[in-house]
PDB file of C-alpha atoms in Angstrom:
ATOM      1  CA  MET J   1     -23.750   6.050  -9.155  1.00  0.00           C
ATOM      2  CA  VAL J   2     -23.271   2.990 -11.354  1.00  0.00           C
ATOM      3  CA  ALA J   3     -21.001   0.129 -10.340  1.00  0.00           C
ATOM      4  CA  ILE J   4     -18.601  -0.968 -13.048  1.00  0.00           C
ATOM      5  CA  ALA J   5     -17.466  -4.583 -13.054  1.00  0.00           C
ATOM      6  CA  GLN J   6     -13.699  -4.879 -13.233  1.00  0.00           C
ATOM      7  CA  LYS J   7     -11.758  -7.833 -14.544  1.00  0.00           C
ATOM      8  CA  THR J   8     -10.044  -9.544 -11.635  1.00  0.00           C
ATOM      9  CA  LEU J   9      -6.264  -9.575 -11.846  1.00  0.00           C
ATOM     10  CA  SER J  10      -3.859 -12.343 -10.987  1.00  0.00           C
ATOM     11  CA  PHE J  11      -0.884 -11.407  -8.833  1.00  0.00           C
ATOM     12  CA  GLU J  12       1.380 -11.490 -11.893  1.00  0.00           C
ATOM     13  CA  GLU J  13      -1.011  -9.255 -13.850  1.00  0.00           C
ATOM     14  CA  PHE J  14      -1.178  -6.842 -10.901  1.00  0.00           C
ATOM     15  CA  LEU J  15       2.618  -6.580 -10.781  1.00  0.00           C
ATOM     16  CA  ASN J  16       2.616  -5.514 -14.448  1.00  0.00           C
ATOM     17  CA  TRP J  17      -0.511  -3.332 -14.226  1.00  0.00           C
ATOM     18  CA  ASP J  18      -0.332   0.481 -14.249  1.00  0.00           C
ATOM     19  CA  ASP J  19      -3.285   2.859 -14.438  1.00  0.00           C
ATOM     20  CA  ASP J  20      -1.024   5.899 -15.131  1.00  0.00           C
ATOM     21  CA  SER J  21      -2.452   7.795 -12.128  1.00  0.00           C
ATOM     22  CA  GLY J  22       0.714   7.747 -10.050  1.00  0.00           C
ATOM     23  CA  ARG J  23      -1.238   6.355  -7.057  1.00  0.00           C
ATOM     24  CA  SER J  24      -0.289   3.270  -5.080  1.00  0.00           C
ATOM     25  CA  PHE J  25      -2.587   0.248  -5.178  1.00  0.00           C
ATOM     26  CA  GLU J  26      -2.985  -3.050  -3.366  1.00  0.00           C
ATOM     27  CA  LEU J  27      -4.540  -6.227  -4.726  1.00  0.00           C
ATOM     28  CA  VAL J  28      -7.681  -7.263  -2.818  1.00  0.00           C
ATOM     29  CA  ASN J  29      -9.432 -10.404  -4.009  1.00  0.00           C
ATOM     30  CA  GLY J  30      -8.143  -9.790  -7.520  1.00  0.00           C
ATOM     31  CA  VAL J  31      -9.191  -6.117  -7.611  1.00  0.00           C
ATOM     32  CA  ALA J  32      -6.681  -3.262  -7.643  1.00  0.00           C
ATOM     33  CA  MET J  33      -7.693  -0.951  -4.770  1.00  0.00           C
ATOM     34  CA  PRO J  34      -6.126   2.503  -4.291  1.00  0.00           C
ATOM     35  CA  LEU J  35      -4.269   2.960  -1.004  1.00  0.00           C
ATOM     36  CA  SER J  36      -5.449   5.725   1.291  1.00  0.00           C
ATOM     37  CA  GLU J  37      -3.197   8.689   1.854  1.00  0.00           C
ATOM     38  CA  PRO J  38      -1.682   8.675   5.348  1.00  0.00           C
ATOM     39  CA  THR J  39      -3.188  11.048   7.893  1.00  0.00           C
ATOM     40  CA  ALA J  40      -1.198  13.336  10.183  1.00  0.00           C
ATOM     41  CA  LYS J  41      -1.868  10.889  13.043  1.00  0.00           C
ATOM     42  CA  HIS J  42      -0.436   8.051  10.960  1.00  0.00           C
ATOM     43  CA  GLU J  43       2.693  10.070  10.243  1.00  0.00           C
ATOM     44  CA  ASP J  44       3.079  10.884  13.973  1.00  0.00           C
ATOM     45  CA  ILE J  45       2.921   7.179  14.804  1.00  0.00           C
ATOM     46  CA  VAL J  46       5.514   6.335  12.153  1.00  0.00           C
ATOM     47  CA  ASP J  47       7.786   9.117  13.428  1.00  0.00           C
ATOM     48  CA  GLY J  48       7.595   7.563  16.898  1.00  0.00           C
ATOM     49  CA  LEU J  49       8.053   3.953  15.788  1.00  0.00           C
ATOM     50  CA  CYS J  50      11.010   4.387  13.449  1.00  0.00           C
ATOM     51  CA  PRO J  51      13.570   5.347  16.133  1.00  0.00           C
ATOM     52  CA  LEU J  52      12.340   2.481  18.331  1.00  0.00           C
ATOM     53  CA  LEU J  53      12.780  -0.015  15.499  1.00  0.00           C
ATOM     54  CA  VAL J  54      16.230   1.318  14.628  1.00  0.00           C
ATOM     55  CA  ASP J  55      17.329   1.035  18.275  1.00  0.00           C
ATOM     56  CA  ARG J  56      15.963  -2.507  18.519  1.00  0.00           C
ATOM     57  CA  CYS J  57      17.638  -3.635  15.285  1.00  0.00           C
ATOM     58  CA  GLN J  58      20.967  -2.162  16.396  1.00  0.00           C
ATOM     59  CA  SER J  59      20.727  -3.943  19.756  1.00  0.00           C
ATOM     60  CA  LEU J  60      20.270  -7.288  17.955  1.00  0.00           C
ATOM     61  CA  SER J  61      23.429  -6.945  15.868  1.00  0.00           C
TER      62      SER J  61
END
């Protein structure tokens, strides 16, 4: 495998950048890195946290 040097992006350039893949990216040290797809375990954790956060936010208002 050959490494390909990428031009580093500024934050502003990243906001306007699109690789037409439909994937989500994050900017890491100027390099657009694809985000990993969530696992089933991740989704289980989110499903458990969301009701807790909603309850907490409602108790604060």
